[in-house]
Amino acid sequence: MIGIEHFLYVEDIEILVYIFTVISGAIFIYGLYRSYRRWFRKGEKPSFDNFWTRLYNLVKYGLLQRKVVYRPFEGSMHLLIYIGFIILFIGTLIRAFEADITLKFLGYRVVSGSSYLIYKLFLNIGGLLAIIGIIIAFIRRIFLKSENLPDTLSDYLLLLLLLIILITGFVLDGISTLAYRYEWVNNYDFIGLYIADLFKNVENIEIIYRVTWLIHMALAIFSVGFIPYTKLYHIIVGGILNTFFSRNYHPAAFKKIENIDEIIEKGETPGALTLNDLSWKERMDYDACIKCARCTDNCPAASSGKPLSPMDLMLKMRSFIDQGIYNKELIPDYLDKDIIWSCVTCGACVYQCPLLIHHVETILDFRRGLIGKGENVPEELLEVSYNLMRYGNPMGNDPINREEFIKELVDEGLVEIAEEGSEYDYIYWIGCQSTYDPADKEIARSLLKILKKAGLKIAVLPEENCCGEPARRIGDELMFSELVKMNGEILSKYKFKRLVVNCPHGYNIFKHEYPLYGVKIEVIHHTQLLNELIRKGLVKLDGGKIDKKITYHDPCYLGRWNNIFDEPRNILKEVVKNEYLVEMRHNRERSFCCGGGGGHLFFDIKIGERISKIRMNEALETGASILAVACPYCKIMLHSEAGEKIKVMDISEILAEALTEKK
Amino acid sequence: MDIGVLVKASLDGNMIRADPDGRINIENTPLLISEYDRNAVVEAARIKSEVGGKIYVYTLLTWGPTKKKKKELENVVREALALGGDEAYAVVDDRVIPCDVTSTAYILSNLIKKFGNPELILAGEASMDMLSSQMPIRLARHLGYNVVTFARKIELSDNKIRVTRDLEDKLEVVETSLPAVISVTGEINRPKLPTLLQIRKAFAKPFKVVGLDELELEDTGRKISYSDLRLITITRKNVIIEADKLEDIADILIDKLIEEGVVRV
């Protein structure tokens, strides 16, 4: 008979398997119940809407681990262990199913003959992959740790536990082979055969088998039972739950605050001060973290020595749940306010997290809570809030300056002021920085020059408020909702196909956040539009090449959050020779923030290095003499670090210059 | 102990609108809470946290036109309420606009006597637009209260009030007793700017607007003459001081200030 000999040498203690399984199962189920209690505090229910999208996310990010492999080395290590154990787990299930059900009640074998041989081969391969993976994991822990990877004894013990389960498994396999399949199993059991040879002349093989079996069986069964209490819980909370229940809105839309007026009427504040104020999904996030530190390794705040480490924040939040302090205000007694204010909302953590944790959402919720209370908020940001309320822009510029600037642009024949009733292809939303900041004004002027040359019918609005992005990022949700209402009303007065913005922050908020609040606008970033015009031949550049080395800085809100990487580069390819276009150390999805996001254009956490300086050094490393940007925030931040060697220019400025040179 | 705070809706110096002839266009220049009045409200809130009681906010609309400016005055009052005020009383009456300091003090004294009548009144050292610093003194005269000006520290004990006055070149400590009017300087505290949310929440606090009739007052007849208010353009020197070390920058700055005669050695 070619098949499994169940309970070889251990038939008399078979019952232990069932006893252990029941105990372990109970421990496991209690662990899940405990988690349910941790997450669902106020009678919330898990959401199953958009079921198929959720399932898709589970398959893509959980089963297929799309993000785990972002880091090839660690990703491969994980994949080896993951695939190995999946195979072994399925193999064990088949074995149990055959022994306890089909064979017992139907006298039928699930695997026999050739299917058994293939089954055996798979288990050999699975075990081998897992062992290789674990050896790599040890090597990584000892020699190749990433900067912020937590490294405790328990991390090693867990690897050791898995390794013992695997090795004892192979020992059992080898002795079984010796006992009944040595002659016929061939290389389908290549490891088993090898081990069988080792045991050929060993005495008391039955006792060795029984002891090994007990160890293997008990460790395997209980390590499953204890999953909810160890780091292995990431399999369930991270891989399965957090992917399935992941947010079904764009990650750069951030959480919608429902019924803000009602909240204020009740005398409450939007956002969070306590654990209970956060959503169940946010609490699930904290339990999902596997401490891989990819977030912190990529966080500009952490890299520059600020108090924020996204991973540590998640773990701290988890420890607050452990301590059961659901109703205490966490800042400043448990959590340093600077942790919350250090974030530039660049999204590197969210992008990197293999388990779809949204760190920034928690940070923004705390900011809303703090702004609501008006305490533990940097004074400069209270000023931003106040300026928005009073002047309609975060810097506190007199709106009359806008009128003057618009008049200049109109007088130069670059643009007209939109009129109600007229139809426009494009309305250009200039945005606060490009309206008021002396350096950023040139972005607006250059852009309009190019658009005029391309023959576009374009207008600017007679009035324009802040789009609300700074308000939302610093947690002033009420101000934001007011601005959405006002701007929605203004925009609804005019007929246009698309709204052009040159600020990625505005782009993001119009594209992802306004729709949550009922304002839907077709918005396009100027790099997209310029690229489109070049492709259509409306902007012609033949011969107009700039003879300087250029490197391009991906703005977080254009690149990583919105996947616009190629359009700006395509434009640059038109104005410089390919060999002059160089990339920085961090580029595209892994771009490094200029330091100006999340309200940081308006204030500074004076701890550690300046993020803008780190980024500027990366630009200087390339030897480029022009640092191209596509965001007025980036321009201000990087320009202030530029010095003599490098010039910071928006893509529209570079393109406008190339067009003039052509003449 | 109840505390009254005087708050003025001043012309916003950041948003001055002028006609081509240089005359200030008051109608189009928005009003803003007078900066030091914020200090007064915050100081009142601090005292309240020690001794309890209520904080009354008092104001009078001095700039017109009433229709346009009343809304702006309301915003100023809400801001004071968001900073810690409990109740607010405002006088809005076309007949007194544009109101000068003499009339304002007189009308406010009546407003205060009628509503709340607190024994301690705080005010900013001066309003941001007129900067006369006369208001606290005139008001105290009308109310028959003691008056102390330019306070950078206020300490209450039993029946005494100890005030540290900031006299530019020295500090002076004086004692007075209730009832009193005290004006505070910008150094007394660092007020936090209120957020829109806090201001919105302040909408729940009582706010009463009255006219002269309700105070049983006649038109006082003293007004500011418009044509006197002109915009003067000053060009700044725009000196940028550069040095590697912060200490060096400070040294250069001090030298420059001495050179300009701003600082005496």
Short mmCIF file of N, CA, C and O in Angstrom, two decimals, chain A residues 165-234:
data_model
loop_
_atom_site.label_atom_id
_atom_site.label_comp_id
_atom_site.label_asym_id
_atom_site.label_seq_id
_atom_site.Cartn_x
_atom_site.Cartn_y
_atom_site.Cartn_z
N ILE A 165 9.95 22.86 15.19
CA ILE A 165 8.80 22.15 14.61
C ILE A 165 9.18 21.53 13.27
O ILE A 165 8.87 20.38 12.98
N LEU A 166 9.90 22.29 12.47
CA LEU A 166 10.28 21.81 11.14
C LEU A 166 11.26 20.64 11.23
O LEU A 166 11.10 19.61 10.55
N ILE A 167 12.26 20.78 12.10
CA ILE A 167 13.29 19.73 12.19
C ILE A 167 12.70 18.44 12.77
O ILE A 167 12.90 17.35 12.23
N THR A 168 11.90 18.61 13.84
CA THR A 168 11.27 17.39 14.39
C THR A 168 10.37 16.75 13.34
O THR A 168 10.26 15.54 13.25
N GLY A 169 9.73 17.57 12.55
CA GLY A 169 8.88 17.04 11.48
C GLY A 169 9.68 16.18 10.54
O GLY A 169 9.25 15.08 10.15
N PHE A 170 10.84 16.67 10.16
CA PHE A 170 11.68 15.89 9.24
C PHE A 170 12.22 14.63 9.89
O PHE A 170 12.38 13.61 9.23
N VAL A 171 12.52 14.71 11.20
CA VAL A 171 12.99 13.51 11.90
C VAL A 171 11.90 12.43 11.88
O VAL A 171 12.14 11.27 11.56
N LEU A 172 10.67 12.87 12.18
CA LEU A 172 9.55 11.93 12.15
C LEU A 172 9.40 11.34 10.75
O LEU A 172 9.15 10.15 10.58
N ASP A 173 9.56 12.21 9.77
CA ASP A 173 9.45 11.79 8.37
C ASP A 173 10.50 10.72 8.06
O ASP A 173 10.18 9.67 7.50
N GLY A 174 11.72 10.99 8.49
CA GLY A 174 12.81 10.04 8.21
C GLY A 174 12.57 8.69 8.86
O GLY A 174 12.73 7.64 8.20
N ILE A 175 12.17 8.70 10.14
CA ILE A 175 11.95 7.42 10.83
C ILE A 175 10.78 6.67 10.20
O ILE A 175 10.83 5.46 10.02
N SER A 176 9.73 7.41 9.83
CA SER A 176 8.60 6.77 9.17
C SER A 176 9.05 6.13 7.87
O SER A 176 8.63 5.02 7.52
N THR A 177 9.87 6.82 7.15
CA THR A 177 10.37 6.29 5.88
C THR A 177 11.10 4.98 6.12
O THR A 177 10.88 3.98 5.43
N LEU A 178 11.93 5.00 7.15
CA LEU A 178 12.67 3.80 7.50
C LEU A 178 11.71 2.68 7.85
O LEU A 178 11.90 1.52 7.48
N ALA A 179 10.62 3.03 8.53
CA ALA A 179 9.70 2.02 9.03
C ALA A 179 8.89 1.37 7.93
O ALA A 179 8.65 0.18 7.96
N TYR A 180 8.41 2.16 6.96
CA TYR A 180 7.50 1.49 6.02
C TYR A 180 7.59 1.90 4.57
O TYR A 180 6.87 1.39 3.74
N ARG A 181 8.42 2.89 4.20
CA ARG A 181 8.35 3.30 2.80
C ARG A 181 9.72 3.46 2.17
O ARG A 181 9.85 4.06 1.10
N TYR A 182 10.73 2.95 2.86
CA TYR A 182 12.10 3.14 2.39
C TYR A 182 12.29 2.60 0.98
O TYR A 182 12.95 3.22 0.15
N GLU A 183 11.61 1.46 0.72
CA GLU A 183 11.83 0.79 -0.56
C GLU A 183 11.14 1.48 -1.72
O GLU A 183 11.60 1.45 -2.84
N TRP A 184 10.00 2.10 -1.44
CA TRP A 184 9.23 2.57 -2.61
C TRP A 184 9.05 4.09 -2.73
O TRP A 184 8.58 4.60 -3.72
N VAL A 185 9.45 4.81 -1.74
CA VAL A 185 9.11 6.23 -1.82
C VAL A 185 10.02 7.02 -2.76
O VAL A 185 9.64 8.08 -3.28
N ASN A 186 11.20 6.46 -2.99
CA ASN A 186 12.17 7.12 -3.90
C ASN A 186 12.43 8.57 -3.52
O ASN A 186 12.28 8.96 -2.37
N ASN A 187 12.79 9.37 -4.53
CA ASN A 187 13.16 10.75 -4.24
C ASN A 187 11.97 11.66 -3.98
O ASN A 187 12.14 12.86 -3.78
N TYR A 188 10.77 11.13 -4.03
CA TYR A 188 9.62 11.96 -3.66
C TYR A 188 9.76 12.42 -2.21
O TYR A 188 9.17 13.39 -1.79
N ASP A 189 10.53 11.64 -1.45
CA ASP A 189 10.76 11.98 -0.05
C ASP A 189 12.25 12.18 0.15
O ASP A 189 12.87 11.53 0.98
N PHE A 190 12.82 13.08 -0.64
CA PHE A 190 14.29 13.15 -0.68
C PHE A 190 14.91 13.49 0.66
O PHE A 190 15.94 12.96 1.03
N ILE A 191 14.26 14.30 1.44
CA ILE A 191 14.83 14.62 2.74
C ILE A 191 14.59 13.47 3.71
O ILE A 191 15.47 13.08 4.48
N GLY A 192 13.39 12.90 3.62
CA GLY A 192 13.05 11.75 4.48
C GLY A 192 14.05 10.62 4.30
O GLY A 192 14.52 10.02 5.27
N LEU A 193 14.37 10.35 3.05
CA LEU A 193 15.31 9.26 2.76
C LEU A 193 16.68 9.53 3.37
O LEU A 193 17.31 8.66 3.96
N TYR A 194 17.08 10.78 3.24
CA TYR A 194 18.39 11.17 3.76
C TYR A 194 18.43 10.97 5.27
O TYR A 194 19.38 10.40 5.82
N ILE A 195 17.36 11.39 5.93
CA ILE A 195 17.33 11.25 7.39
C ILE A 195 17.19 9.79 7.78
O ILE A 195 17.77 9.32 8.76
N ALA A 196 16.42 9.05 6.98
CA ALA A 196 16.25 7.62 7.24
C ALA A 196 17.62 6.94 7.32
O ALA A 196 17.88 6.12 8.21
N ASP A 197 18.48 7.32 6.38
CA ASP A 197 19.82 6.73 6.38
C ASP A 197 20.57 7.03 7.67
O ASP A 197 21.29 6.18 8.19
N LEU A 198 20.37 8.21 8.19
CA LEU A 198 21.04 8.58 9.45
C LEU A 198 20.58 7.69 10.60
O LEU A 198 21.32 7.46 11.55
N PHE A 199 19.32 7.25 10.54
CA PHE A 199 18.77 6.50 11.67
C PHE A 199 18.86 4.98 11.47
O PHE A 199 18.37 4.23 12.30
N LYS A 200 19.46 4.54 10.37
CA LYS A 200 19.46 3.13 10.01
C LYS A 200 19.97 2.23 11.12
O LYS A 200 19.37 1.21 11.44
N ASN A 201 21.06 2.63 11.76
CA ASN A 201 21.65 1.76 12.76
C ASN A 201 21.39 2.23 14.19
O ASN A 201 22.03 1.79 15.13
N VAL A 202 20.43 3.13 14.33
CA VAL A 202 20.14 3.65 15.66
C VAL A 202 19.19 2.70 16.38
O VAL A 202 18.25 2.18 15.79
N GLU A 203 19.50 2.45 17.67
CA GLU A 203 18.62 1.57 18.45
C GLU A 203 17.46 2.36 19.05
O GLU A 203 17.46 3.59 19.04
N ASN A 204 16.51 1.66 19.62
CA ASN A 204 15.36 2.29 20.28
C ASN A 204 14.68 3.33 19.42
O ASN A 204 14.22 4.37 19.89
N ILE A 205 14.60 3.03 18.17
CA ILE A 205 14.07 4.03 17.25
C ILE A 205 12.61 4.37 17.57
O ILE A 205 12.14 5.49 17.36
N GLU A 206 11.92 3.39 18.14
CA GLU A 206 10.52 3.60 18.47
C GLU A 206 10.38 4.67 19.55
O GLU A 206 9.52 5.55 19.46
N ILE A 207 11.27 4.60 20.53
CA ILE A 207 11.19 5.58 21.62
C ILE A 207 11.56 6.97 21.11
O ILE A 207 10.90 7.97 21.40
N ILE A 208 12.61 7.01 20.30
CA ILE A 208 13.00 8.30 19.72
C ILE A 208 11.82 8.89 18.95
O ILE A 208 11.48 10.06 19.08
N TYR A 209 11.16 8.05 18.20
CA TYR A 209 10.03 8.52 17.41
C TYR A 209 8.93 9.07 18.32
O TYR A 209 8.39 10.14 18.10
N ARG A 210 8.61 8.29 19.36
CA ARG A 210 7.52 8.70 20.26
C ARG A 210 7.81 10.05 20.92
O ARG A 210 6.95 10.93 21.00
N VAL A 211 9.04 10.21 21.40
CA VAL A 211 9.40 11.47 22.06
C VAL A 211 9.34 12.63 21.06
O VAL A 211 8.73 13.68 21.30
N THR A 212 9.96 12.42 19.89
CA THR A 212 9.97 13.46 18.87
C THR A 212 8.54 13.82 18.45
O THR A 212 8.19 14.99 18.28
N TRP A 213 7.74 12.80 18.30
CA TRP A 213 6.34 13.01 17.88
C TRP A 213 5.61 13.90 18.89
O TRP A 213 4.90 14.82 18.55
N LEU A 214 5.83 13.54 20.17
CA LEU A 214 5.18 14.32 21.23
C LEU A 214 5.59 15.80 21.15
O LEU A 214 4.75 16.70 21.21
N ILE A 215 6.89 16.03 21.02
CA ILE A 215 7.40 17.41 20.95
C ILE A 215 6.80 18.13 19.74
O ILE A 215 6.23 19.21 19.83
N HIS A 216 6.91 17.48 18.58
CA HIS A 216 6.45 18.08 17.33
C HIS A 216 4.96 18.39 17.40
O HIS A 216 4.52 19.50 17.09
N MET A 217 4.21 17.40 17.83
CA MET A 217 2.75 17.53 17.86
C MET A 217 2.34 18.64 18.84
O MET A 217 1.54 19.53 18.51
N ALA A 218 2.91 18.58 20.05
CA ALA A 218 2.52 19.58 21.06
C ALA A 218 2.91 20.99 20.63
O ALA A 218 2.11 21.93 20.69
N LEU A 219 4.13 21.15 20.16
CA LEU A 219 4.58 22.49 19.74
C LEU A 219 3.73 23.01 18.59
O LEU A 219 3.32 24.17 18.58
N ALA A 220 3.46 22.14 17.62
CA ALA A 220 2.71 22.58 16.45
C ALA A 220 1.30 22.98 16.85
O ALA A 220 0.82 24.07 16.48
N ILE A 221 0.65 22.13 17.63
CA ILE A 221 -0.74 22.42 17.99
C ILE A 221 -0.82 23.68 18.86
O ILE A 221 -1.64 24.57 18.63
N PHE A 222 0.08 23.76 19.84
CA PHE A 222 -0.02 24.92 20.74
C PHE A 222 0.48 26.21 20.11
O PHE A 222 0.01 27.30 20.46
N SER A 223 1.41 26.10 19.18
CA SER A 223 1.83 27.35 18.55
C SER A 223 0.69 27.93 17.73
O SER A 223 0.60 29.15 17.56
N VAL A 224 -0.20 27.08 17.25
CA VAL A 224 -1.39 27.62 16.58
C VAL A 224 -2.32 28.25 17.61
O VAL A 224 -2.80 29.37 17.45
N GLY A 225 -2.52 27.54 18.73
CA GLY A 225 -3.40 28.05 19.77
C GLY A 225 -2.95 29.40 20.32
O GLY A 225 -3.76 30.27 20.63
N PHE A 226 -1.64 29.56 20.39
CA PHE A 226 -1.12 30.79 20.99
C PHE A 226 -0.87 31.90 19.97
O PHE A 226 -0.34 32.96 20.32
N ILE A 227 -1.26 31.67 18.73
CA ILE A 227 -1.08 32.72 17.70
C ILE A 227 -1.58 34.09 18.18
O ILE A 227 -0.88 35.09 18.07
N PRO A 228 -2.79 34.16 18.74
CA PRO A 228 -3.29 35.49 19.13
C PRO A 228 -2.48 36.16 20.23
O PRO A 228 -2.73 37.33 20.56
N TYR A 229 -1.55 35.47 20.82
CA TYR A 229 -0.80 36.07 21.92
C TYR A 229 0.66 36.35 21.54
O TYR A 229 1.44 36.80 22.35
N THR A 230 1.01 36.01 20.31
CA THR A 230 2.39 36.23 19.88
C THR A 230 2.41 37.07 18.60
O THR A 230 1.37 37.43 18.07
N LYS A 231 3.60 37.29 18.16
CA LYS A 231 3.85 38.03 16.93
C LYS A 231 3.20 37.33 15.71
O LYS A 231 2.89 37.96 14.72
N LEU A 232 2.98 35.99 15.86
CA LEU A 232 2.35 35.26 14.75
C LEU A 232 0.93 35.76 14.46
O LEU A 232 0.36 35.45 13.42
N TYR A 233 0.39 36.56 15.38
CA TYR A 233 -0.98 37.06 15.21
C TYR A 233 -1.10 37.92 13.96
O TYR A 233 -2.19 38.16 13.45
N HIS A 234 0.03 38.39 13.46
CA HIS A 234 -0.04 39.22 12.25
C HIS A 234 -0.64 38.44 11.09
O HIS A 234 -1.18 39.01 10.16
#
